[in-house]
Amino acid sequence: MTTHDITLTVDGTTEELTVESRTLLVHALRDRLDYTAPNVGCDSGKCGACTVGLDGDAVKSCTVLAVQADGSDVTTAAGLGGDDLHPVQTALHEAHGLQCGYCTPGIATTAVDLLDTNPDPDRDEIRAALKGNVCRCTGYQNVVDAIERVADEAEENADSAFGDSGDPAETPAGGDDS
């Protein structure tokens, strides 16, 4: 059986390990390195419970061999916010979008990836982004509400940098209009 020495940076920590050629990234993370945020759901890429950030892109870690990720930065849901919760995680909690929690790490990672590429998604775009994340508890209403809330708050915070009007066109370049 062929083994490989690989290095991963997981949630900011450099990890070195030896894996078999067939080892999936999710199993390397959970079983070898004890990162429990990505969950094993379907083991076929359909449910999204194992979604992690891999060099900045959301991927289903049960569809990636650990050796393919050698030298990569991996961000699990536990590493999204650093020492604090990421705004997506806070919004999922406050909007009651956590449900049983099994799929939540994958949903949070997918939502962060969506907001990184599309900071102002509409509800259809949010639902389309979540199509690879299967939640068996209930519908996705509260999950969509939470992601929309984070996008709205980010837009409000960006607008507030331009003053009370919220319209960057009303703020002349270089400061005030006096």
Short mmCIF file of N, CA and C in Angstrom, two decimals:
data_model
loop_
_atom_site.label_atom_id
_atom_site.label_comp_id
_atom_site.label_asym_id
_atom_site.label_seq_id
_atom_site.Cartn_x
_atom_site.Cartn_y
_atom_site.Cartn_z
N MET A 1 0.84 -1.18 0.00
CA MET A 1 0.00 0.00 0.00
C MET A 1 0.89 1.25 0.00
N THR A 2 0.65 2.12 -0.95
CA THR A 2 1.47 3.32 -1.09
C THR A 2 1.01 4.38 -0.11
N THR A 3 1.99 5.01 0.54
CA THR A 3 1.69 6.11 1.45
C THR A 3 2.42 7.36 0.97
N HIS A 4 1.91 8.49 1.46
CA HIS A 4 2.48 9.78 1.07
C HIS A 4 2.60 10.66 2.31
N ASP A 5 3.69 11.36 2.41
CA ASP A 5 3.86 12.38 3.44
C ASP A 5 3.32 13.69 2.88
N ILE A 6 2.33 14.26 3.56
CA ILE A 6 1.73 15.50 3.07
C ILE A 6 1.73 16.55 4.19
N THR A 7 1.57 17.78 3.76
CA THR A 7 1.45 18.90 4.69
C THR A 7 0.20 19.69 4.34
N LEU A 8 -0.61 19.94 5.35
CA LEU A 8 -1.81 20.76 5.20
C LEU A 8 -1.74 21.88 6.22
N THR A 9 -2.24 23.03 5.87
CA THR A 9 -2.43 24.09 6.85
C THR A 9 -3.92 24.14 7.13
N VAL A 10 -4.31 23.70 8.32
CA VAL A 10 -5.72 23.57 8.66
C VAL A 10 -6.06 24.62 9.72
N ASP A 11 -6.95 25.50 9.37
CA ASP A 11 -7.38 26.58 10.27
C ASP A 11 -6.17 27.32 10.84
N GLY A 12 -5.16 27.49 10.01
CA GLY A 12 -3.97 28.24 10.38
C GLY A 12 -2.87 27.43 11.03
N THR A 13 -3.09 26.15 11.27
CA THR A 13 -2.08 25.30 11.89
C THR A 13 -1.48 24.36 10.85
N THR A 14 -0.16 24.34 10.77
CA THR A 14 0.50 23.44 9.83
C THR A 14 0.50 22.02 10.40
N GLU A 15 0.02 21.11 9.58
CA GLU A 15 -0.10 19.71 9.98
C GLU A 15 0.66 18.84 8.98
N GLU A 16 1.49 17.94 9.50
CA GLU A 16 2.19 16.98 8.64
C GLU A 16 1.68 15.60 8.98
N LEU A 17 1.38 14.82 7.97
CA LEU A 17 0.88 13.47 8.22
C LEU A 17 1.20 12.56 7.04
N THR A 18 1.09 11.29 7.30
CA THR A 18 1.30 10.28 6.26
C THR A 18 -0.06 9.65 5.98
N VAL A 19 -0.42 9.62 4.71
CA VAL A 19 -1.73 9.07 4.33
C VAL A 19 -1.55 8.04 3.23
N GLU A 20 -2.50 7.13 3.18
CA GLU A 20 -2.55 6.19 2.06
C GLU A 20 -3.06 6.95 0.83
N SER A 21 -2.74 6.44 -0.33
CA SER A 21 -3.15 7.10 -1.58
C SER A 21 -4.66 7.28 -1.65
N ARG A 22 -5.41 6.36 -1.07
CA ARG A 22 -6.88 6.39 -1.17
C ARG A 22 -7.57 7.23 -0.10
N THR A 23 -6.82 7.82 0.81
CA THR A 23 -7.41 8.57 1.92
C THR A 23 -8.09 9.83 1.43
N LEU A 24 -9.35 9.96 1.77
CA LEU A 24 -10.09 11.17 1.42
C LEU A 24 -9.73 12.29 2.38
N LEU A 25 -9.80 13.53 1.90
CA LEU A 25 -9.45 14.67 2.74
C LEU A 25 -10.29 14.70 4.01
N VAL A 26 -11.58 14.43 3.91
CA VAL A 26 -12.43 14.47 5.11
C VAL A 26 -11.95 13.46 6.16
N HIS A 27 -11.50 12.31 5.73
CA HIS A 27 -11.02 11.30 6.68
C HIS A 27 -9.66 11.71 7.25
N ALA A 28 -8.82 12.33 6.44
CA ALA A 28 -7.54 12.82 6.98
C ALA A 28 -7.80 13.87 8.05
N LEU A 29 -8.76 14.77 7.77
CA LEU A 29 -9.06 15.84 8.73
C LEU A 29 -9.67 15.27 10.01
N ARG A 30 -10.67 14.44 9.87
CA ARG A 30 -11.40 13.95 11.05
C ARG A 30 -10.63 12.85 11.78
N ASP A 31 -10.24 11.82 11.05
CA ASP A 31 -9.70 10.62 11.67
C ASP A 31 -8.23 10.73 12.05
N ARG A 32 -7.49 11.50 11.28
CA ARG A 32 -6.04 11.58 11.54
C ARG A 32 -5.67 12.84 12.31
N LEU A 33 -6.38 13.94 12.04
CA LEU A 33 -5.99 15.21 12.65
C LEU A 33 -6.99 15.72 13.69
N ASP A 34 -8.09 15.01 13.87
CA ASP A 34 -9.10 15.37 14.88
C ASP A 34 -9.78 16.71 14.66
N TYR A 35 -9.91 17.14 13.41
CA TYR A 35 -10.73 18.31 13.10
C TYR A 35 -12.15 17.79 12.83
N THR A 36 -13.05 18.06 13.75
CA THR A 36 -14.37 17.44 13.68
C THR A 36 -15.44 18.32 13.03
N ALA A 37 -15.10 19.50 12.56
CA ALA A 37 -16.11 20.35 11.94
C ALA A 37 -16.67 19.76 10.64
N PRO A 38 -15.83 19.29 9.73
CA PRO A 38 -16.42 18.66 8.54
C PRO A 38 -17.00 17.30 8.92
N ASN A 39 -18.26 17.11 8.61
CA ASN A 39 -18.91 15.84 8.94
C ASN A 39 -18.97 14.93 7.73
N VAL A 40 -18.94 13.64 8.01
CA VAL A 40 -19.10 12.65 6.95
C VAL A 40 -20.59 12.34 6.86
N GLY A 41 -21.16 12.66 5.71
CA GLY A 41 -22.58 12.39 5.52
C GLY A 41 -22.77 11.25 4.55
N CYS A 42 -22.70 11.56 3.29
CA CYS A 42 -23.02 10.57 2.26
C CYS A 42 -21.77 9.87 1.71
N ASP A 43 -20.58 10.46 1.90
CA ASP A 43 -19.33 9.92 1.34
C ASP A 43 -19.36 9.87 -0.18
N SER A 44 -20.23 10.65 -0.79
CA SER A 44 -20.28 10.64 -2.25
C SER A 44 -20.41 12.05 -2.84
N GLY A 45 -20.30 13.07 -2.03
CA GLY A 45 -20.36 14.44 -2.53
C GLY A 45 -21.75 14.99 -2.72
N LYS A 46 -22.75 14.29 -2.26
CA LYS A 46 -24.12 14.75 -2.49
C LYS A 46 -24.67 15.62 -1.36
N CYS A 47 -24.22 15.41 -0.13
CA CYS A 47 -24.89 16.09 0.99
C CYS A 47 -24.21 17.38 1.44
N GLY A 48 -22.93 17.54 1.22
CA GLY A 48 -22.23 18.77 1.56
C GLY A 48 -21.85 18.93 3.02
N ALA A 49 -22.10 17.93 3.86
CA ALA A 49 -21.76 18.04 5.28
C ALA A 49 -20.26 18.15 5.50
N CYS A 50 -19.48 17.72 4.53
CA CYS A 50 -18.02 17.71 4.67
C CYS A 50 -17.36 18.92 4.03
N THR A 51 -18.14 19.92 3.61
CA THR A 51 -17.60 21.06 2.87
C THR A 51 -16.58 21.83 3.71
N VAL A 52 -15.45 22.11 3.11
CA VAL A 52 -14.40 22.92 3.72
C VAL A 52 -13.90 23.92 2.68
N GLY A 53 -13.17 24.91 3.13
CA GLY A 53 -12.49 25.81 2.22
C GLY A 53 -11.14 25.20 1.87
N LEU A 54 -10.85 25.11 0.59
CA LEU A 54 -9.56 24.58 0.14
C LEU A 54 -8.93 25.64 -0.74
N ASP A 55 -7.91 26.28 -0.22
CA ASP A 55 -7.25 27.39 -0.92
C ASP A 55 -8.27 28.43 -1.37
N GLY A 56 -9.25 28.69 -0.50
CA GLY A 56 -10.21 29.76 -0.75
C GLY A 56 -11.49 29.36 -1.46
N ASP A 57 -11.59 28.13 -1.88
CA ASP A 57 -12.80 27.67 -2.57
C ASP A 57 -13.49 26.59 -1.73
N ALA A 58 -14.81 26.65 -1.66
CA ALA A 58 -15.55 25.61 -0.96
C ALA A 58 -15.51 24.32 -1.77
N VAL A 59 -15.10 23.24 -1.12
CA VAL A 59 -15.07 21.93 -1.77
C VAL A 59 -15.64 20.90 -0.81
N LYS A 60 -16.18 19.86 -1.38
CA LYS A 60 -16.65 18.73 -0.57
C LYS A 60 -15.44 17.83 -0.33
N SER A 61 -15.03 17.77 0.92
CA SER A 61 -13.78 17.09 1.23
C SER A 61 -13.86 15.58 1.09
N CYS A 62 -15.05 15.04 0.82
CA CYS A 62 -15.14 13.60 0.54
C CYS A 62 -14.93 13.32 -0.94
N THR A 63 -14.71 14.37 -1.72
CA THR A 63 -14.45 14.18 -3.15
C THR A 63 -13.02 14.52 -3.51
N VAL A 64 -12.21 14.81 -2.49
CA VAL A 64 -10.82 15.20 -2.71
C VAL A 64 -9.93 14.22 -1.97
N LEU A 65 -8.94 13.69 -2.66
CA LEU A 65 -7.96 12.84 -2.00
C LEU A 65 -7.04 13.73 -1.17
N ALA A 66 -6.64 13.24 -0.03
CA ALA A 66 -5.76 14.03 0.84
C ALA A 66 -4.47 14.40 0.11
N VAL A 67 -3.95 13.51 -0.71
CA VAL A 67 -2.70 13.82 -1.42
C VAL A 67 -2.91 14.96 -2.43
N GLN A 68 -4.13 15.11 -2.93
CA GLN A 68 -4.41 16.22 -3.84
C GLN A 68 -4.35 17.56 -3.10
N ALA A 69 -4.59 17.53 -1.81
CA ALA A 69 -4.60 18.76 -1.02
C ALA A 69 -3.24 19.08 -0.42
N ASP A 70 -2.24 18.26 -0.68
CA ASP A 70 -0.90 18.48 -0.14
C ASP A 70 -0.44 19.91 -0.43
N GLY A 71 -0.03 20.61 0.63
CA GLY A 71 0.46 21.98 0.50
C GLY A 71 -0.63 23.04 0.51
N SER A 72 -1.87 22.62 0.71
CA SER A 72 -3.00 23.56 0.64
C SER A 72 -3.39 24.11 2.00
N ASP A 73 -4.10 25.22 1.93
CA ASP A 73 -4.74 25.80 3.12
C ASP A 73 -6.17 25.28 3.19
N VAL A 74 -6.51 24.67 4.31
CA VAL A 74 -7.84 24.14 4.53
C VAL A 74 -8.50 24.94 5.64
N THR A 75 -9.71 25.40 5.39
CA THR A 75 -10.46 26.11 6.42
C THR A 75 -11.72 25.31 6.71
N THR A 76 -11.83 24.86 7.95
CA THR A 76 -13.04 24.17 8.36
C THR A 76 -14.00 25.20 8.95
N ALA A 77 -15.21 24.81 9.21
CA ALA A 77 -16.18 25.73 9.82
C ALA A 77 -15.67 26.22 11.17
N ALA A 78 -14.90 25.40 11.86
CA ALA A 78 -14.35 25.81 13.15
C ALA A 78 -13.32 26.92 13.01
N GLY A 79 -12.72 27.05 11.85
CA GLY A 79 -11.70 28.06 11.64
C GLY A 79 -12.20 29.29 10.91
N LEU A 80 -13.48 29.36 10.61
CA LEU A 80 -13.99 30.49 9.83
C LEU A 80 -13.82 31.83 10.52
N GLY A 81 -14.10 31.87 11.81
CA GLY A 81 -14.11 33.15 12.50
C GLY A 81 -12.89 33.41 13.37
N GLY A 82 -11.92 32.54 13.32
CA GLY A 82 -10.78 32.72 14.23
C GLY A 82 -11.22 32.44 15.66
N ASP A 83 -10.93 33.37 16.56
CA ASP A 83 -11.32 33.18 17.96
C ASP A 83 -12.80 33.45 18.20
N ASP A 84 -13.43 34.20 17.30
CA ASP A 84 -14.86 34.52 17.43
C ASP A 84 -15.64 33.76 16.36
N LEU A 85 -16.95 33.80 16.48
CA LEU A 85 -17.77 33.23 15.42
C LEU A 85 -17.71 34.13 14.19
N HIS A 86 -17.74 33.52 13.04
CA HIS A 86 -17.85 34.27 11.79
C HIS A 86 -19.26 34.86 11.74
N PRO A 87 -19.46 36.02 11.11
CA PRO A 87 -20.81 36.59 11.01
C PRO A 87 -21.85 35.61 10.45
N VAL A 88 -21.45 34.73 9.55
CA VAL A 88 -22.39 33.72 9.03
C VAL A 88 -22.82 32.78 10.15
N GLN A 89 -21.87 32.36 10.97
CA GLN A 89 -22.20 31.46 12.08
C GLN A 89 -23.12 32.16 13.08
N THR A 90 -22.82 33.42 13.38
CA THR A 90 -23.67 34.18 14.31
C THR A 90 -25.08 34.31 13.74
N ALA A 91 -25.18 34.63 12.46
CA ALA A 91 -26.49 34.80 11.83
C ALA A 91 -27.26 33.48 11.80
N LEU A 92 -26.58 32.38 11.53
CA LEU A 92 -27.26 31.07 11.55
C LEU A 92 -27.82 30.80 12.94
N HIS A 93 -27.07 31.12 13.96
CA HIS A 93 -27.55 30.95 15.33
C HIS A 93 -28.75 31.85 15.61
N GLU A 94 -28.61 33.12 15.31
CA GLU A 94 -29.65 34.09 15.66
C GLU A 94 -30.92 33.93 14.82
N ALA A 95 -30.79 33.42 13.60
CA ALA A 95 -31.96 33.24 12.74
C ALA A 95 -32.54 31.83 12.87
N HIS A 96 -32.05 31.07 13.83
CA HIS A 96 -32.51 29.68 14.04
C HIS A 96 -32.28 28.83 12.80
N GLY A 97 -31.13 29.04 12.17
CA GLY A 97 -30.78 28.27 10.99
C GLY A 97 -29.87 27.09 11.28
N LEU A 98 -29.62 26.82 12.54
CA LEU A 98 -28.70 25.73 12.89
C LEU A 98 -29.36 24.36 12.78
N GLN A 99 -30.63 24.30 13.08
CA GLN A 99 -31.39 23.04 13.06
C GLN A 99 -30.64 21.98 13.87
N CYS A 100 -30.47 20.76 13.43
CA CYS A 100 -29.79 19.77 14.28
C CYS A 100 -28.29 20.02 14.33
N GLY A 101 -27.75 20.74 13.36
CA GLY A 101 -26.34 21.10 13.38
C GLY A 101 -25.43 20.20 12.58
N TYR A 102 -25.91 19.06 12.13
CA TYR A 102 -25.01 18.14 11.42
C TYR A 102 -24.52 18.73 10.10
N CYS A 103 -25.42 19.36 9.37
CA CYS A 103 -25.05 19.93 8.08
C CYS A 103 -24.51 21.36 8.20
N THR A 104 -24.65 21.95 9.38
CA THR A 104 -24.33 23.36 9.57
C THR A 104 -22.88 23.72 9.19
N PRO A 105 -21.88 22.94 9.55
CA PRO A 105 -20.52 23.33 9.14
C PRO A 105 -20.37 23.46 7.62
N GLY A 106 -20.96 22.54 6.90
CA GLY A 106 -20.89 22.61 5.44
C GLY A 106 -21.67 23.78 4.90
N ILE A 107 -22.83 24.04 5.48
CA ILE A 107 -23.63 25.19 5.04
C ILE A 107 -22.89 26.49 5.34
N ALA A 108 -22.30 26.60 6.52
CA ALA A 108 -21.57 27.83 6.87
C ALA A 108 -20.41 28.06 5.91
N THR A 109 -19.67 27.01 5.61
CA THR A 109 -18.53 27.13 4.70
C THR A 109 -18.99 27.51 3.30
N THR A 110 -20.08 26.91 2.85
CA THR A 110 -20.64 27.24 1.54
C THR A 110 -21.11 28.69 1.51
N ALA A 111 -21.75 29.14 2.58
CA ALA A 111 -22.25 30.53 2.65
C ALA A 111 -21.11 31.53 2.62
N VAL A 112 -20.04 31.24 3.34
CA VAL A 112 -18.89 32.14 3.33
C VAL A 112 -18.29 32.21 1.92
N ASP A 113 -18.19 31.08 1.26
CA ASP A 113 -17.68 31.06 -0.12
C ASP A 113 -18.59 31.87 -1.04
N LEU A 114 -19.90 31.71 -0.89
CA LEU A 114 -20.84 32.48 -1.69
C LEU A 114 -20.64 33.98 -1.48
N LEU A 115 -20.59 34.40 -0.21
CA LEU A 115 -20.49 35.83 0.08
C LEU A 115 -19.14 36.40 -0.33
N ASP A 116 -18.11 35.55 -0.37
CA ASP A 116 -16.81 36.01 -0.87
C ASP A 116 -16.86 36.30 -2.36
N THR A 117 -17.62 35.51 -3.09
CA THR A 117 -17.69 35.69 -4.55
C THR A 117 -18.85 36.57 -4.98
N ASN A 118 -19.89 36.63 -4.16
CA ASN A 118 -21.07 37.44 -4.48
C ASN A 118 -21.56 38.06 -3.17
N PRO A 119 -21.06 39.24 -2.82
CA PRO A 119 -21.39 39.83 -1.52
C PRO A 119 -22.85 40.26 -1.37
N ASP A 120 -23.59 40.30 -2.46
CA ASP A 120 -24.98 40.74 -2.37
C ASP A 120 -25.91 39.78 -3.13
N PRO A 121 -25.95 38.53 -2.71
CA PRO A 121 -26.79 37.57 -3.43
C PRO A 121 -28.26 37.78 -3.11
N ASP A 122 -29.12 37.51 -4.10
CA ASP A 122 -30.54 37.51 -3.80
C ASP A 122 -30.93 36.11 -3.29
N ARG A 123 -32.18 35.98 -2.89
CA ARG A 123 -32.60 34.71 -2.27
C ARG A 123 -32.46 33.53 -3.23
N ASP A 124 -32.70 33.75 -4.51
CA ASP A 124 -32.54 32.66 -5.49
C ASP A 124 -31.08 32.25 -5.60
N GLU A 125 -30.19 33.23 -5.57
CA GLU A 125 -28.76 32.92 -5.65
C GLU A 125 -28.29 32.19 -4.39
N ILE A 126 -28.84 32.56 -3.25
CA ILE A 126 -28.49 31.86 -2.00
C ILE A 126 -28.98 30.41 -2.09
N ARG A 127 -30.20 30.23 -2.52
CA ARG A 127 -30.74 28.86 -2.65
C ARG A 127 -29.93 28.05 -3.66
N ALA A 128 -29.52 28.67 -4.76
CA ALA A 128 -28.72 27.96 -5.76
C ALA A 128 -27.37 27.55 -5.17
N ALA A 129 -26.76 28.43 -4.37
CA ALA A 129 -25.47 28.10 -3.75
C ALA A 129 -25.60 26.94 -2.78
N LEU A 130 -26.76 26.84 -2.14
CA LEU A 130 -26.97 25.79 -1.13
C LEU A 130 -27.45 24.48 -1.72
N LYS A 131 -27.61 24.42 -3.03
CA LYS A 131 -28.19 23.21 -3.61
C LYS A 131 -27.32 21.96 -3.37
N GLY A 132 -26.06 22.15 -3.09
CA GLY A 132 -25.18 21.02 -2.80
C GLY A 132 -25.10 20.67 -1.33
N ASN A 133 -25.91 21.32 -0.52
CA ASN A 133 -25.92 21.05 0.91
C ASN A 133 -27.31 20.52 1.29
N VAL A 134 -27.36 19.29 1.70
CA VAL A 134 -28.63 18.67 2.02
C VAL A 134 -28.86 18.72 3.53
N CYS A 135 -29.98 19.32 3.89
CA CYS A 135 -30.40 19.35 5.29
C CYS A 135 -31.66 18.49 5.39
N ARG A 136 -31.62 17.54 6.30
CA ARG A 136 -32.76 16.64 6.43
C ARG A 136 -33.72 17.07 7.52
N CYS A 137 -33.43 18.16 8.23
CA CYS A 137 -34.29 18.57 9.34
C CYS A 137 -35.59 19.20 8.85
N THR A 138 -35.45 20.29 8.13
CA THR A 138 -36.62 21.03 7.68
C THR A 138 -36.26 21.74 6.39
N GLY A 139 -36.92 22.81 6.12
CA GLY A 139 -36.60 23.60 4.95
C GLY A 139 -35.39 24.46 5.20
N TYR A 140 -35.11 25.30 4.26
CA TYR A 140 -33.92 26.13 4.31
C TYR A 140 -34.26 27.59 4.62
N GLN A 141 -35.50 27.87 4.96
CA GLN A 141 -35.95 29.25 5.14
C GLN A 141 -35.04 30.03 6.08
N ASN A 142 -34.78 29.50 7.26
CA ASN A 142 -33.97 30.21 8.25
C ASN A 142 -32.50 30.29 7.84
N VAL A 143 -32.03 29.31 7.11
CA VAL A 143 -30.65 29.34 6.61
C VAL A 143 -30.52 30.46 5.58
N VAL A 144 -31.48 30.54 4.66
CA VAL A 144 -31.47 31.59 3.64
C VAL A 144 -31.60 32.96 4.32
N ASP A 145 -32.50 33.06 5.30
CA ASP A 145 -32.66 34.32 6.04
C ASP A 145 -31.33 34.75 6.67
N ALA A 146 -30.62 33.82 7.25
CA ALA A 146 -29.35 34.14 7.92
C ALA A 146 -28.31 34.66 6.93
N ILE A 147 -28.18 33.99 5.80
CA ILE A 147 -27.19 34.40 4.80
C ILE A 147 -27.57 35.76 4.21
N GLU A 148 -28.84 35.95 3.95
CA GLU A 148 -29.31 37.24 3.43
C GLU A 148 -29.02 38.35 4.44
N ARG A 149 -29.21 38.04 5.71
CA ARG A 149 -28.96 39.02 6.77
C ARG A 149 -27.49 39.44 6.79
N VAL A 150 -26.58 38.49 6.66
CA VAL A 150 -25.15 38.82 6.65
C VAL A 150 -24.82 39.71 5.45
N ALA A 151 -25.39 39.38 4.29
CA ALA A 151 -25.15 40.20 3.10
C ALA A 151 -25.70 41.61 3.30
N ASP A 152 -26.91 41.71 3.86
CA ASP A 152 -27.51 43.02 4.10
C ASP A 152 -26.68 43.84 5.09
N GLU A 153 -26.21 43.20 6.16
CA GLU A 153 -25.41 43.91 7.15
C GLU A 153 -24.07 44.36 6.56
N ALA A 154 -23.48 43.54 5.72
CA ALA A 154 -22.21 43.93 5.09
C ALA A 154 -22.43 45.12 4.17
N GLU A 155 -23.56 45.11 3.45
CA GLU A 155 -23.86 46.24 2.57
C GLU A 155 -24.10 47.51 3.38
N GLU A 156 -24.82 47.39 4.50
CA GLU A 156 -25.07 48.55 5.35
C GLU A 156 -23.76 49.10 5.91
N ASN A 157 -22.87 48.22 6.33
CA ASN A 157 -21.59 48.66 6.88
C ASN A 157 -20.75 49.33 5.81
N ALA A 158 -20.81 48.82 4.58
CA ALA A 158 -20.07 49.44 3.49
C ALA A 158 -20.66 50.82 3.18
N ASP A 159 -21.98 50.90 3.20
CA ASP A 159 -22.63 52.18 2.94
C ASP A 159 -22.29 53.20 4.01
N SER A 160 -22.19 52.76 5.26
CA SER A 160 -21.95 53.71 6.35
C SER A 160 -20.58 54.37 6.24
N ALA A 161 -19.68 53.78 5.50
CA ALA A 161 -18.36 54.39 5.31
C ALA A 161 -18.45 55.67 4.50
N PHE A 162 -19.58 55.87 3.83
CA PHE A 162 -19.77 57.07 3.02
C PHE A 162 -20.60 58.13 3.74
N GLY A 163 -20.87 57.96 4.99
CA GLY A 163 -21.62 58.96 5.73
C GLY A 163 -23.08 58.58 5.87
N ASP A 164 -23.87 59.53 6.31
CA ASP A 164 -25.27 59.27 6.61
C ASP A 164 -26.11 58.99 5.37
N SER A 165 -25.75 59.56 4.24
CA SER A 165 -26.59 59.39 3.05
C SER A 165 -26.57 57.96 2.54
N GLY A 166 -25.47 57.25 2.77
CA GLY A 166 -25.36 55.90 2.29
C GLY A 166 -25.16 55.82 0.79
N ASP A 167 -25.08 56.94 0.14
CA ASP A 167 -24.91 56.97 -1.30
C ASP A 167 -23.52 57.49 -1.63
N PRO A 168 -22.64 56.60 -2.10
CA PRO A 168 -21.28 57.05 -2.38
C PRO A 168 -21.23 58.13 -3.45
N ALA A 169 -22.25 58.22 -4.30
CA ALA A 169 -22.25 59.25 -5.34
C ALA A 169 -22.41 60.64 -4.75
N GLU A 170 -22.97 60.74 -3.53
CA GLU A 170 -23.18 62.03 -2.90
C GLU A 170 -21.95 62.53 -2.14
N THR A 171 -20.96 61.68 -2.00
CA THR A 171 -19.74 62.07 -1.30
C THR A 171 -18.68 62.39 -2.33
N PRO A 172 -18.28 63.67 -2.43
CA PRO A 172 -17.28 64.02 -3.43
C PRO A 172 -15.93 63.40 -3.12
N ALA A 173 -15.19 63.12 -4.14
CA ALA A 173 -13.86 62.57 -3.97
C ALA A 173 -13.02 63.54 -3.19
N GLY A 174 -12.23 63.04 -2.27
CA GLY A 174 -11.33 63.89 -1.50
C GLY A 174 -11.97 64.49 -0.27
N GLY A 175 -13.19 64.11 0.08
CA GLY A 175 -13.76 64.59 1.34
C GLY A 175 -15.04 65.35 1.13
N ASP A 176 -15.20 66.47 1.89
CA ASP A 176 -16.46 67.20 1.85
C ASP A 176 -16.53 68.10 0.62
N ASP A 177 -17.68 68.73 0.42
CA ASP A 177 -17.88 69.55 -0.77
C ASP A 177 -17.71 71.04 -0.49
N SER A 178 -17.07 71.41 0.63
CA SER A 178 -16.91 72.83 0.93
C SER A 178 -15.76 73.45 0.21
#
